[in-house]
PDB file of C-alpha atoms in Angstrom:
ATOM      1  CA  MET A   1       0.000   0.000   0.000  1.00  0.00           C
ATOM      2  CA  LYS A   2       1.404   3.332  -1.105  1.00  0.00           C
ATOM      3  CA  VAL A   3      -0.035   6.664   0.061  1.00  0.00           C
ATOM      4  CA  LYS A   4       0.483   9.818  -1.991  1.00  0.00           C
ATOM      5  CA  VAL A   5      -0.074  13.084  -0.129  1.00  0.00           C
ATOM      6  CA  ILE A   6      -1.367  15.734  -2.548  1.00  0.00           C
ATOM      7  CA  PRO A   7      -1.419  19.436  -1.535  1.00  0.00           C
ATOM      8  CA  VAL A   8      -4.358  21.341  -3.058  1.00  0.00           C
ATOM      9  CA  LEU A   9      -6.295  24.598  -2.682  1.00  0.00           C
ATOM     10  CA  GLU A  10      -4.724  26.976  -0.180  1.00  0.00           C
ATOM     11  CA  ASP A  11      -3.768  24.512   2.536  1.00  0.00           C
ATOM     12  CA  ASN A  12      -5.635  21.210   1.993  1.00  0.00           C
ATOM     13  CA  TYR A  13      -4.262  17.714   1.536  1.00  0.00           C
ATOM     14  CA  MET A  14      -5.985  14.939  -0.377  1.00  0.00           C
ATOM     15  CA  TYR A  15      -4.725  11.364  -0.642  1.00  0.00           C
ATOM     16  CA  LEU A  16      -4.238   8.718  -3.314  1.00  0.00           C
ATOM     17  CA  ILE A  17      -3.930   5.169  -1.940  1.00  0.00           C
ATOM     18  CA  ILE A  18      -2.357   2.673  -4.303  1.00  0.00           C
ATOM     19  CA  GLU A  19      -2.603  -1.108  -4.193  1.00  0.00           C
ATOM     20  CA  GLU A  20       0.830  -1.807  -5.622  1.00  0.00           C
ATOM     21  CA  HIS A  21       0.105  -5.295  -6.998  1.00  0.00           C
ATOM     22  CA  THR A  22      -3.128  -4.591  -8.884  1.00  0.00           C
ATOM     23  CA  ARG A  23      -2.351  -0.869  -9.453  1.00  0.00           C
ATOM     24  CA  GLU A  24      -5.869  -0.042  -8.304  1.00  0.00           C
ATOM     25  CA  ALA A  25      -6.181   3.284  -6.518  1.00  0.00           C
ATOM     26  CA  VAL A  26      -8.578   4.788  -3.998  1.00  0.00           C
ATOM     27  CA  ALA A  27      -8.793   8.517  -3.306  1.00  0.00           C
ATOM     28  CA  VAL A  28      -9.666  10.147  -0.001  1.00  0.00           C
ATOM     29  CA  ASP A  29     -11.332  13.597   0.063  1.00  0.00           C
ATOM     30  CA  VAL A  30     -11.171  14.826  -3.515  1.00  0.00           C
ATOM     31  CA  ALA A  31     -10.927  18.599  -3.579  1.00  0.00           C
ATOM     32  CA  VAL A  32      -9.429  19.083  -7.056  1.00  0.00           C
ATOM     33  CA  ALA A  33     -10.266  16.400  -9.629  1.00  0.00           C
ATOM     34  CA  GLU A  34      -7.727  17.371 -12.305  1.00  0.00           C
ATOM     35  CA  ARG A  35      -4.851  17.411  -9.844  1.00  0.00           C
ATOM     36  CA  LEU A  36      -5.808  13.968  -8.560  1.00  0.00           C
ATOM     37  CA  LEU A  37      -6.014  12.536 -12.083  1.00  0.00           C
ATOM     38  CA  GLU A  38      -2.647  14.062 -12.906  1.00  0.00           C
ATOM     39  CA  VAL A  39      -1.034  12.222  -9.990  1.00  0.00           C
ATOM     40  CA  ALA A  40      -2.916   9.002 -10.752  1.00  0.00           C
ATOM     41  CA  GLY A  41      -1.752   9.160 -14.377  1.00  0.00           C
ATOM     42  CA  ARG A  42       1.838   9.729 -13.358  1.00  0.00           C
ATOM     43  CA  GLU A  43       1.622   6.738 -11.030  1.00  0.00           C
ATOM     44  CA  GLY A  44       0.043   4.590 -13.749  1.00  0.00           C
ATOM     45  CA  VAL A  45      -2.907   3.474 -11.616  1.00  0.00           C
ATOM     46  CA  SER A  46      -6.620   2.907 -12.197  1.00  0.00           C
ATOM     47  CA  LEU A  47      -8.769   5.072  -9.902  1.00  0.00           C
ATOM     48  CA  THR A  48     -11.933   3.174  -8.955  1.00  0.00           C
ATOM     49  CA  THR A  49     -13.217   4.654  -5.709  1.00  0.00           C
ATOM     50  CA  VAL A  50     -13.484   7.868  -3.720  1.00  0.00           C
ATOM     51  CA  LEU A  51     -13.839   7.695   0.066  1.00  0.00           C
ATOM     52  CA  SER A  52     -15.219  10.963   1.423  1.00  0.00           C
ATOM     53  CA  THR A  53     -14.820  11.598   5.123  1.00  0.00           C
ATOM     54  CA  HIS A  54     -17.444  14.359   5.300  1.00  0.00           C
ATOM     55  CA  HIS A  55     -19.444  16.752   3.160  1.00  0.00           C
ATOM     56  CA  HIS A  56     -17.521  20.029   3.445  1.00  0.00           C
ATOM     57  CA  TRP A  57     -16.730  21.561   0.066  1.00  0.00           C
ATOM     58  CA  ASP A  58     -12.953  21.600   0.501  1.00  0.00           C
ATOM     59  CA  HIS A  59     -13.025  17.808   0.900  1.00  0.00           C
ATOM     60  CA  THR A  60     -15.632  16.942  -1.765  1.00  0.00           C
ATOM     61  CA  ARG A  61     -15.731  19.717  -4.367  1.00  0.00           C
ATOM     62  CA  GLY A  62     -13.983  17.487  -6.936  1.00  0.00           C
ATOM     63  CA  ASN A  63     -16.337  14.519  -6.630  1.00  0.00           C
ATOM     64  CA  ALA A  64     -18.853  15.496  -9.318  1.00  0.00           C
ATOM     65  CA  GLU A  65     -16.223  16.458 -11.886  1.00  0.00           C
ATOM     66  CA  LEU A  66     -14.263  13.282 -11.208  1.00  0.00           C
ATOM     67  CA  ALA A  67     -17.393  11.128 -11.536  1.00  0.00           C
ATOM     68  CA  HIS A  68     -18.159  12.792 -14.874  1.00  0.00           C
ATOM     69  CA  MET A  69     -14.649  12.114 -16.137  1.00  0.00           C
ATOM     70  CA  LEU A  70     -14.587   8.511 -14.863  1.00  0.00           C
ATOM     71  CA  PRO A  71     -17.950   6.782 -15.543  1.00  0.00           C
ATOM     72  CA  GLY A  72     -18.617   4.052 -13.013  1.00  0.00           C
ATOM     73  CA  LEU A  73     -16.540   5.683 -10.288  1.00  0.00           C
ATOM     74  CA  ALA A  74     -17.790   4.784  -6.797  1.00  0.00           C
ATOM     75  CA  VAL A  75     -18.134   7.717  -4.392  1.00  0.00           C
ATOM     76  CA  MET A  76     -18.640   6.490  -0.836  1.00  0.00           C
ATOM     77  CA  GLY A  77     -19.280   8.092   2.522  1.00  0.00           C
ATOM     78  CA  ALA A  78     -21.632   8.160   5.491  1.00  0.00           C
ATOM     79  CA  ASP A  79     -23.351  11.507   4.916  1.00  0.00           C
ATOM     80  CA  GLU A  80     -26.046  12.127   2.300  1.00  0.00           C
ATOM     81  CA  ARG A  81     -24.732  15.685   1.984  1.00  0.00           C
ATOM     82  CA  ILE A  82     -21.581  14.382   0.242  1.00  0.00           C
ATOM     83  CA  CYS A  83     -21.477  15.535  -3.377  1.00  0.00           C
ATOM     84  CA  ALA A  84     -22.022  12.819  -6.045  1.00  0.00           C
ATOM     85  CA  LEU A  85     -22.452  10.091  -3.414  1.00  0.00           C
ATOM     86  CA  THR A  86     -23.168   6.671  -4.975  1.00  0.00           C
ATOM     87  CA  ARG A  87     -23.078   4.493  -1.854  1.00  0.00           C
ATOM     88  CA  ARG A  88     -23.789   5.370   1.748  1.00  0.00           C
ATOM     89  CA  LEU A  89     -21.567   3.486   4.171  1.00  0.00           C
ATOM     90  CA  GLU A  90     -22.441   2.203   7.632  1.00  0.00           C
ATOM     91  CA  HIS A  91     -20.356   2.091  10.786  1.00  0.00           C
ATOM     92  CA  GLY A  92     -18.280  -1.080  10.963  1.00  0.00           C
ATOM     93  CA  GLU A  93     -18.735  -1.895   7.280  1.00  0.00           C
ATOM     94  CA  GLY A  94     -15.800  -3.586   5.557  1.00  0.00           C
ATOM     95  CA  LEU A  95     -14.460  -2.913   2.063  1.00  0.00           C
ATOM     96  CA  GLN A  96     -11.603  -4.455   0.110  1.00  0.00           C
ATOM     97  CA  PHE A  97      -9.489  -3.198  -2.778  1.00  0.00           C
ATOM     98  CA  GLY A  98      -7.091  -5.905  -3.868  1.00  0.00           C
ATOM     99  CA  ALA A  99      -5.028  -6.697  -0.789  1.00  0.00           C
ATOM    100  CA  ILE A 100      -6.125  -3.512   0.995  1.00  0.00           C
ATOM    101  CA  HIS A 101      -8.782  -3.946   3.686  1.00  0.00           C
ATOM    102  CA  VAL A 102     -10.903  -1.002   4.807  1.00  0.00           C
ATOM    103  CA  ARG A 103     -12.899  -0.716   8.022  1.00  0.00           C
ATOM    104  CA  CYS A 104     -15.427   2.150   8.025  1.00  0.00           C
ATOM    105  CA  LEU A 105     -15.689   3.897  11.375  1.00  0.00           C
ATOM    106  CA  LEU A 106     -18.353   6.504  12.067  1.00  0.00           C
ATOM    107  CA  THR A 107     -16.638   9.360  13.919  1.00  0.00           C
ATOM    108  CA  PRO A 108     -19.040  12.269  14.474  1.00  0.00           C
ATOM    109  CA  GLY A 109     -17.564  15.491  15.761  1.00  0.00           C
ATOM    110  CA  HIS A 110     -16.604  18.104  13.198  1.00  0.00           C
ATOM    111  CA  THR A 111     -19.700  16.935  11.316  1.00  0.00           C
ATOM    112  CA  SER A 112     -22.434  14.559  12.435  1.00  0.00           C
ATOM    113  CA  GLY A 113     -21.964  12.269   9.432  1.00  0.00           C
ATOM    114  CA  HIS A 114     -18.198  11.979   9.509  1.00  0.00           C
ATOM    115  CA  MET A 115     -16.621   8.652   8.548  1.00  0.00           C
ATOM    116  CA  SER A 116     -13.025   7.565   9.177  1.00  0.00           C
ATOM    117  CA  TYR A 117     -11.329   4.816   7.202  1.00  0.00           C
ATOM    118  CA  PHE A 118      -8.865   2.324   8.642  1.00  0.00           C
ATOM    119  CA  LEU A 119      -6.776   0.627   5.946  1.00  0.00           C
ATOM    120  CA  TRP A 120      -4.349  -2.277   6.228  1.00  0.00           C
ATOM    121  CA  GLU A 121      -2.925  -5.238   4.334  1.00  0.00           C
ATOM    122  CA  ASP A 122      -2.612  -8.751   5.762  1.00  0.00           C
ATOM    123  CA  GLU A 123       0.905 -10.080   6.256  1.00  0.00           C
ATOM    124  CA  CYS A 124       2.424  -6.862   4.984  1.00  0.00           C
ATOM    125  CA  PRO A 125       5.253  -4.915   6.654  1.00  0.00           C
ATOM    126  CA  ASP A 126       3.749  -1.622   5.544  1.00  0.00           C
ATOM    127  CA  PRO A 127       1.948   0.293   8.292  1.00  0.00           C
ATOM    128  CA  PRO A 128      -1.851   0.601   8.365  1.00  0.00           C
ATOM    129  CA  ALA A 129      -3.476   3.946   7.664  1.00  0.00           C
ATOM    130  CA  LEU A 130      -6.321   5.781   9.338  1.00  0.00           C
ATOM    131  CA  PHE A 131      -7.896   8.523   7.228  1.00  0.00           C
ATOM    132  CA  SER A 132     -10.103  10.926   9.110  1.00  0.00           C
ATOM    133  CA  GLY A 133     -10.665  14.096   7.108  1.00  0.00           C
ATOM    134  CA  THR A 134     -12.393  15.765  10.030  1.00  0.00           C
ATOM    135  CA  ALA A 135     -13.653  14.783  13.411  1.00  0.00           C
ATOM    136  CA  GLN A 136     -12.435  16.964  16.271  1.00  0.00           C
ATOM    137  CA  PRO A 137      -9.328  17.332  18.387  1.00  0.00           C
ATOM    138  CA  GLY A 138      -8.133  13.944  18.033  1.00  0.00           C
ATOM    139  CA  LEU A 139     -11.391  12.509  18.006  1.00  0.00           C
ATOM    140  CA  ILE A 140     -11.868   9.347  16.557  1.00  0.00           C
ATOM    141  CA  TYR A 141     -14.352   7.399  18.584  1.00  0.00           C
ATOM    142  CA  LEU A 142     -13.683   3.742  17.904  1.00  0.00           C
ATOM    143  CA  PRO A 143     -15.677   1.310  20.040  1.00  0.00           C
ATOM    144  CA  ASN A 144     -13.417  -1.563  21.059  1.00  0.00           C
ATOM    145  CA  SER A 145     -15.627  -4.069  19.287  1.00  0.00           C
ATOM    146  CA  THR A 146     -15.024  -2.452  15.901  1.00  0.00           C
ATOM    147  CA  VAL A 147     -11.339  -1.549  15.985  1.00  0.00           C
ATOM    148  CA  PRO A 148      -8.991  -3.815  14.055  1.00  0.00           C
ATOM    149  CA  SER A 149      -5.897  -4.832  16.006  1.00  0.00           C
ATOM    150  CA  LEU A 150      -2.940  -2.667  15.090  1.00  0.00           C
ATOM    151  CA  PRO A 151      -0.095  -4.625  13.493  1.00  0.00           C
ATOM    152  CA  PRO A 152       3.283  -4.478  15.250  1.00  0.00           C
ATOM    153  CA  SER A 153       4.663  -2.374  12.410  1.00  0.00           C
ATOM    154  CA  ASP A 154       4.685   1.421  12.532  1.00  0.00           C
ATOM    155  CA  PRO A 155       1.052   2.596  12.358  1.00  0.00           C
ATOM    156  CA  LEU A 156       0.121   5.335   9.954  1.00  0.00           C
ATOM    157  CA  CYS A 157      -2.621   7.682  11.064  1.00  0.00           C
ATOM    158  CA  SER A 158      -4.113  10.406   8.900  1.00  0.00           C
ATOM    159  CA  LEU A 159      -6.342  12.586  11.045  1.00  0.00           C
ATOM    160  CA  GLY A 160      -7.047  15.479   8.734  1.00  0.00           C
ATOM    161  CA  ASP A 161      -8.858  18.350  10.459  1.00  0.00           C
ATOM    162  CA  ALA A 162      -9.405  16.199  13.504  1.00  0.00           C
ATOM    163  CA  LEU A 163      -5.812  16.398  14.659  1.00  0.00           C
ATOM    164  CA  SER A 164      -3.395  18.581  12.756  1.00  0.00           C
ATOM    165  CA  VAL A 165       0.249  19.081  13.637  1.00  0.00           C
ATOM    166  CA  ALA A 166       0.136  20.880  17.014  1.00  0.00           C
ATOM    167  CA  GLY A 167      -3.559  21.661  16.604  1.00  0.00           C
ATOM    168  CA  CYS A 168      -7.051  20.400  15.827  1.00  0.00           C
ATOM    169  CA  GLY A 169     -10.122  21.061  13.713  1.00  0.00           C
ATOM    170  CA  TRP A 170     -12.905  23.556  14.385  1.00  0.00           C
ATOM    171  CA  HIS A 171     -15.650  22.394  16.747  1.00  0.00           C
ATOM    172  CA  LEU A 172     -18.810  22.370  14.592  1.00  0.00           C
ATOM    173  CA  GLU A 173     -21.358  19.598  15.200  1.00  0.00           C
ATOM    174  CA  ASP A 174     -20.488  18.130  18.574  1.00  0.00           C
ATOM    175  CA  THR A 175     -19.962  19.091  22.220  1.00  0.00           C
ATOM    176  CA  ALA A 176     -16.693  19.503  24.074  1.00  0.00           C
ATOM    177  CA  GLN A 177     -17.576  16.612  26.379  1.00  0.00           C
ATOM    178  CA  GLN A 178     -18.167  14.317  23.424  1.00  0.00           C
ATOM    179  CA  MET A 179     -14.944  15.572  21.883  1.00  0.00           C
ATOM    180  CA  TYR A 180     -12.983  14.788  25.003  1.00  0.00           C
ATOM    181  CA  GLN A 181     -14.580  11.368  25.401  1.00  0.00           C
ATOM    182  CA  SER A 182     -13.547  10.512  21.850  1.00  0.00           C
ATOM    183  CA  LEU A 183     -10.077  11.845  22.517  1.00  0.00           C
ATOM    184  CA  ALA A 184      -9.612   9.840  25.688  1.00  0.00           C
ATOM    185  CA  LYS A 185     -11.134   6.618  24.347  1.00  0.00           C
ATOM    186  CA  THR A 186      -9.312   6.563  21.039  1.00  0.00           C
ATOM    187  CA  LEU A 187      -5.966   8.337  20.921  1.00  0.00           C
ATOM    188  CA  GLY A 188      -5.059   6.809  24.237  1.00  0.00           C
ATOM    189  CA  THR A 189      -5.213   3.362  22.617  1.00  0.00           C
ATOM    190  CA  LEU A 190      -2.886   4.194  19.719  1.00  0.00           C
ATOM    191  CA  PRO A 191       0.869   3.598  19.998  1.00  0.00           C
ATOM    192  CA  PRO A 192       3.071   6.706  20.203  1.00  0.00           C
ATOM    193  CA  GLN A 193       4.825   5.876  16.905  1.00  0.00           C
ATOM    194  CA  THR A 194       1.523   6.291  15.039  1.00  0.00           C
ATOM    195  CA  LYS A 195       2.139   8.586  12.088  1.00  0.00           C
ATOM    196  CA  VAL A 196      -0.254  11.507  11.890  1.00  0.00           C
ATOM    197  CA  PHE A 197      -1.224  12.874   8.471  1.00  0.00           C
ATOM    198  CA  CYS A 198      -3.561  15.847   8.619  1.00  0.00           C
ATOM    199  CA  GLY A 199      -5.969  17.417   6.155  1.00  0.00           C
ATOM    200  CA  HIS A 200      -4.609  20.968   6.325  1.00  0.00           C
ATOM    201  CA  GLU A 201      -1.245  22.703   6.542  1.00  0.00           C
ATOM    202  CA  HIS A 202      -1.721  24.832   9.663  1.00  0.00           C
ATOM    203  CA  THR A 203       1.395  23.757  11.540  1.00  0.00           C
ATOM    204  CA  LEU A 204       3.147  27.087  11.872  1.00  0.00           C
ATOM    205  CA  SER A 205       0.164  28.996  13.276  1.00  0.00           C
ATOM    206  CA  ASN A 206      -0.752  26.013  15.473  1.00  0.00           C
ATOM    207  CA  LEU A 207       2.708  26.022  17.041  1.00  0.00           C
ATOM    208  CA  GLU A 208       2.618  29.780  17.524  1.00  0.00           C
ATOM    209  CA  PHE A 209      -0.585  29.299  19.492  1.00  0.00           C
ATOM    210  CA  ALA A 210       0.933  26.346  21.385  1.00  0.00           C
ATOM    211  CA  GLN A 211       3.824  28.613  22.384  1.00  0.00           C
ATOM    212  CA  LYS A 212       1.315  31.125  23.735  1.00  0.00           C
ATOM    213  CA  VAL A 213      -0.327  28.367  25.791  1.00  0.00           C
ATOM    214  CA  GLU A 214       2.955  26.884  27.084  1.00  0.00           C
ATOM    215  CA  PRO A 215       5.756  29.439  26.626  1.00  0.00           C
ATOM    216  CA  CYS A 216       8.196  27.314  28.644  1.00  0.00           C
ATOM    217  CA  ASN A 217       7.602  24.072  26.710  1.00  0.00           C
ATOM    218  CA  GLU A 218      10.933  23.209  25.042  1.00  0.00           C
ATOM    219  CA  HIS A 219       9.266  20.741  22.697  1.00  0.00           C
ATOM    220  CA  VAL A 220       7.015  23.512  21.354  1.00  0.00           C
ATOM    221  CA  GLN A 221      10.001  25.799  20.824  1.00  0.00           C
ATOM    222  CA  ALA A 222      11.989  23.129  18.977  1.00  0.00           C
ATOM    223  CA  LYS A 223       9.063  22.113  16.770  1.00  0.00           C
ATOM    224  CA  LEU A 224       8.264  25.763  15.981  1.00  0.00           C
ATOM    225  CA  SER A 225      11.840  26.371  14.838  1.00  0.00           C
ATOM    226  CA  TRP A 226      11.670  23.239  12.683  1.00  0.00           C
ATOM    227  CA  ALA A 227       8.318  24.276  11.190  1.00  0.00           C
ATOM    228  CA  GLN A 228       9.623  27.740  10.348  1.00  0.00           C
ATOM    229  CA  ASP A 229      12.469  26.143   8.401  1.00  0.00           C
ATOM    230  CA  ARG A 230      10.000  23.900   6.555  1.00  0.00           C
ATOM    231  CA  ASP A 231       7.785  26.873   5.785  1.00  0.00           C
ATOM    232  CA  ASP A 232      10.728  28.858   4.405  1.00  0.00           C
ATOM    233  CA  ALA A 233      11.572  25.905   2.153  1.00  0.00           C
ATOM    234  CA  ASP A 234       7.888  25.477   1.154  1.00  0.00           C
ATOM    235  CA  VAL A 235       7.957  21.858   2.310  1.00  0.00           C
ATOM    236  CA  PRO A 236       4.988  20.076   3.993  1.00  0.00           C
ATOM    237  CA  THR A 237       5.199  19.463   7.730  1.00  0.00           C
ATOM    238  CA  VAL A 238       3.329  16.145   7.594  1.00  0.00           C
ATOM    239  CA  PRO A 239       3.595  13.597   8.993  1.00  0.00           C
ATOM    240  CA  SER A 240       4.207  13.942  12.688  1.00  0.00           C
ATOM    241  CA  THR A 241       3.726  11.169  15.234  1.00  0.00           C
ATOM    242  CA  LEU A 242       1.274  10.821  18.067  1.00  0.00           C
ATOM    243  CA  GLY A 243       4.156  10.623  20.518  1.00  0.00           C
ATOM    244  CA  GLU A 244       5.418  13.988  19.295  1.00  0.00           C
ATOM    245  CA  GLU A 245       1.948  15.527  19.418  1.00  0.00           C
ATOM    246  CA  LEU A 246       1.585  14.550  23.060  1.00  0.00           C
ATOM    247  CA  MET A 247       4.645  16.670  23.834  1.00  0.00           C
ATOM    248  CA  TYR A 248       3.615  19.920  22.142  1.00  0.00           C
ATOM    249  CA  ASN A 249      -0.041  19.846  21.033  1.00  0.00           C
ATOM    250  CA  PRO A 250      -2.074  21.686  23.698  1.00  0.00           C
ATOM    251  CA  PHE A 251      -5.306  19.966  22.591  1.00  0.00           C
ATOM    252  CA  LEU A 252      -3.777  16.648  23.658  1.00  0.00           C
ATOM    253  CA  ARG A 253      -2.368  18.115  26.880  1.00  0.00           C
ATOM    254  CA  VAL A 254      -5.602  19.210  28.572  1.00  0.00           C
ATOM    255  CA  THR A 255      -4.617  17.602  31.889  1.00  0.00           C
ATOM    256  CA  GLU A 256      -1.266  19.413  32.075  1.00  0.00           C
ATOM    257  CA  ASP A 257      -1.006  22.109  34.766  1.00  0.00           C
ATOM    258  CA  ALA A 258       0.322  24.755  32.362  1.00  0.00           C
ATOM    259  CA  VAL A 259      -2.538  24.224  29.927  1.00  0.00           C
ATOM    260  CA  ARG A 260      -5.117  24.284  32.713  1.00  0.00           C
ATOM    261  CA  ALA A 261      -3.594  27.510  34.034  1.00  0.00           C
ATOM    262  CA  PHE A 262      -3.784  29.118  30.599  1.00  0.00           C
ATOM    263  CA  THR A 263      -7.486  28.306  30.231  1.00  0.00           C
ATOM    264  CA  GLY A 264      -8.469  28.867  33.851  1.00  0.00           C
ATOM    265  CA  GLN A 265     -10.300  25.528  33.757  1.00  0.00           C
ATOM    266  CA  VAL A 266      -9.680  22.158  35.405  1.00  0.00           C
ATOM    267  CA  ALA A 267     -12.102  19.614  33.931  1.00  0.00           C
ATOM    268  CA  PRO A 268     -10.570  18.238  30.704  1.00  0.00           C
ATOM    269  CA  ALA A 269     -13.631  18.913  28.534  1.00  0.00           C
ATOM    270  CA  GLN A 270     -13.818  22.492  29.799  1.00  0.00           C
ATOM    271  CA  VAL A 271     -10.092  22.963  29.178  1.00  0.00           C
ATOM    272  CA  LEU A 272     -10.607  21.668  25.643  1.00  0.00           C
ATOM    273  CA  GLU A 273     -13.548  23.997  25.052  1.00  0.00           C
ATOM    274  CA  ALA A 274     -11.589  26.987  26.344  1.00  0.00           C
ATOM    275  CA  LEU A 275      -8.581  26.082  24.201  1.00  0.00           C
ATOM    276  CA  CYS A 276     -10.726  25.929  21.078  1.00  0.00           C
ATOM    277  CA  ARG A 277     -12.247  29.307  21.867  1.00  0.00           C
ATOM    278  CA  GLU A 278      -8.841  30.872  22.502  1.00  0.00           C
ATOM    279  CA  ARG A 279      -7.477  29.309  19.313  1.00  0.00           C
ATOM    280  CA  ALA A 280     -10.303  30.969  17.371  1.00  0.00           C
ATOM    281  CA  ARG A 281      -9.497  34.324  19.006  1.00  0.00           C
ATOM    282  CA  PHE A 282      -5.833  33.846  18.174  1.00  0.00           C
ATOM    283  CA  GLN A 283      -6.613  33.040  14.543  1.00  0.00           C
ATOM    284  CA  LEU A 284      -8.893  36.029  14.158  1.00  0.00           C
ATOM    285  CA  ALA A 285      -6.262  38.356  15.615  1.00  0.00           C
ATOM    286  CA  VAL A 286      -3.248  37.004  13.726  1.00  0.00           C
ATOM    287  CA  GLU A 287      -4.817  36.161  10.365  1.00  0.00           C
ATOM    288  CA  PRO A 288      -8.169  37.929   9.920  1.00  0.00           C
ATOM    289  CA  PRO A 289     -10.279  36.004   7.369  1.00  0.00           C
ATOM    290  CA  GLN A 290     -12.913  37.389   5.039  1.00  0.00           C
ATOM    291  CA  PRO A 291     -15.792  39.129   6.870  1.00  0.00           C
ATOM    292  CA  GLN A 292     -18.235  36.257   6.349  1.00  0.00           C
ATOM    293  CA  VAL A 293     -15.797  33.664   7.678  1.00  0.00           C
ATOM    294  CA  ARG A 294     -14.821  35.922  10.573  1.00  0.00           C
ATOM    295  CA  ALA A 295     -18.472  36.298  11.546  1.00  0.00           C
ATOM    296  CA  LEU A 296     -19.064  32.547  11.320  1.00  0.00           C
ATOM    297  CA  LEU A 297     -16.108  31.761  13.571  1.00  0.00           C
ATOM    298  CA  ALA A 298     -17.056  34.508  15.980  1.00  0.00           C
ATOM    299  CA  LEU A 299     -20.610  33.214  16.293  1.00  0.00           C
ATOM    300  CA  GLN A 300     -19.396  29.620  16.599  1.00  0.00           C
ATOM    301  CA  TRP A 301     -17.185  30.440  19.557  1.00  0.00           C
ATOM    302  CA  GLY A 302     -19.338  33.079  21.211  1.00  0.00           C
ATOM    303  CA  LEU A 303     -16.901  35.877  20.405  1.00  0.00           C
ATOM    304  CA  LEU A 304     -19.708  38.263  19.470  1.00  0.00           C
ATOM    305  CA  SER A 305     -21.705  40.000  22.169  1.00  0.00           C
ATOM    306  CA  THR A 306     -25.414  40.764  21.849  1.00  0.00           C
ATOM    307  CA  HIS A 307     -26.601  44.360  22.004  1.00  0.00           C
ATOM    308  CA  GLN A 308     -27.944  43.764  25.513  1.00  0.00           C
ATOM    309  CA  GLU A 309     -24.640  42.292  26.672  1.00  0.00           C
ATOM    310  CA  LYS A 310     -22.770  45.307  25.396  1.00  0.00           C
TER     311      LYS A 310
END
């Protein structure tokens, strides 16, 4: 199994997964159809399936065009809002592409119909892969009864917006308590060498915020310096590892004294909620978006006061 990481749009990543014996390929979160086909053509593979993690436009905007260009293409996901969907998947459902096995895992959080995909090959030294275009800070809720055993080889984990390098996705369709429960139940079961591939390139700003949260954290300082060098060279910062994230990602450090002190909260879910709100404030101050996006984020995190409150 070969995974191609494809940068698209302003800061998105989409993925092309190649079964190296049959040369069949599966795409995850198609944002730009032509770019995906360009990579698939260069690799000499036959693209048969699209796995969409959720319905947001920057993860599915290429589905319809791709389906038009490739008649018979299967577009799969768990949410009826996904563009050009041909098959709705259920939690725990299994798929197979050549030697590649897929376990579909419903992981609501960033959106209510979010699906993660766990991929592996039997008797293969290559690591498995978990693609989760968006859940929430780390938030892949995998009931024990549906989680495949991780092989002893180095796991590969692509968390997309759920867990980015030193950060997490925006809280949209779930509560902080549910987010934390998913975080505690799932990431705690993954080995520290798990490779983390995210859906967006937000590493530099994430680490700048992490430094604000924990100014004395040497791991944050070292990673920030490294990320600045990567940014100067215009090189992606993915992947990281879960073990690394636990050292510098504040959203995975909600029980640490320094992070609790920064938020003024003690309960993990409340710390997580406060961190997300402060991250939104930080983003709005450092990198003001378009007015419509700014208003949406402000409303989402309660950063706008009502007339009466003023």
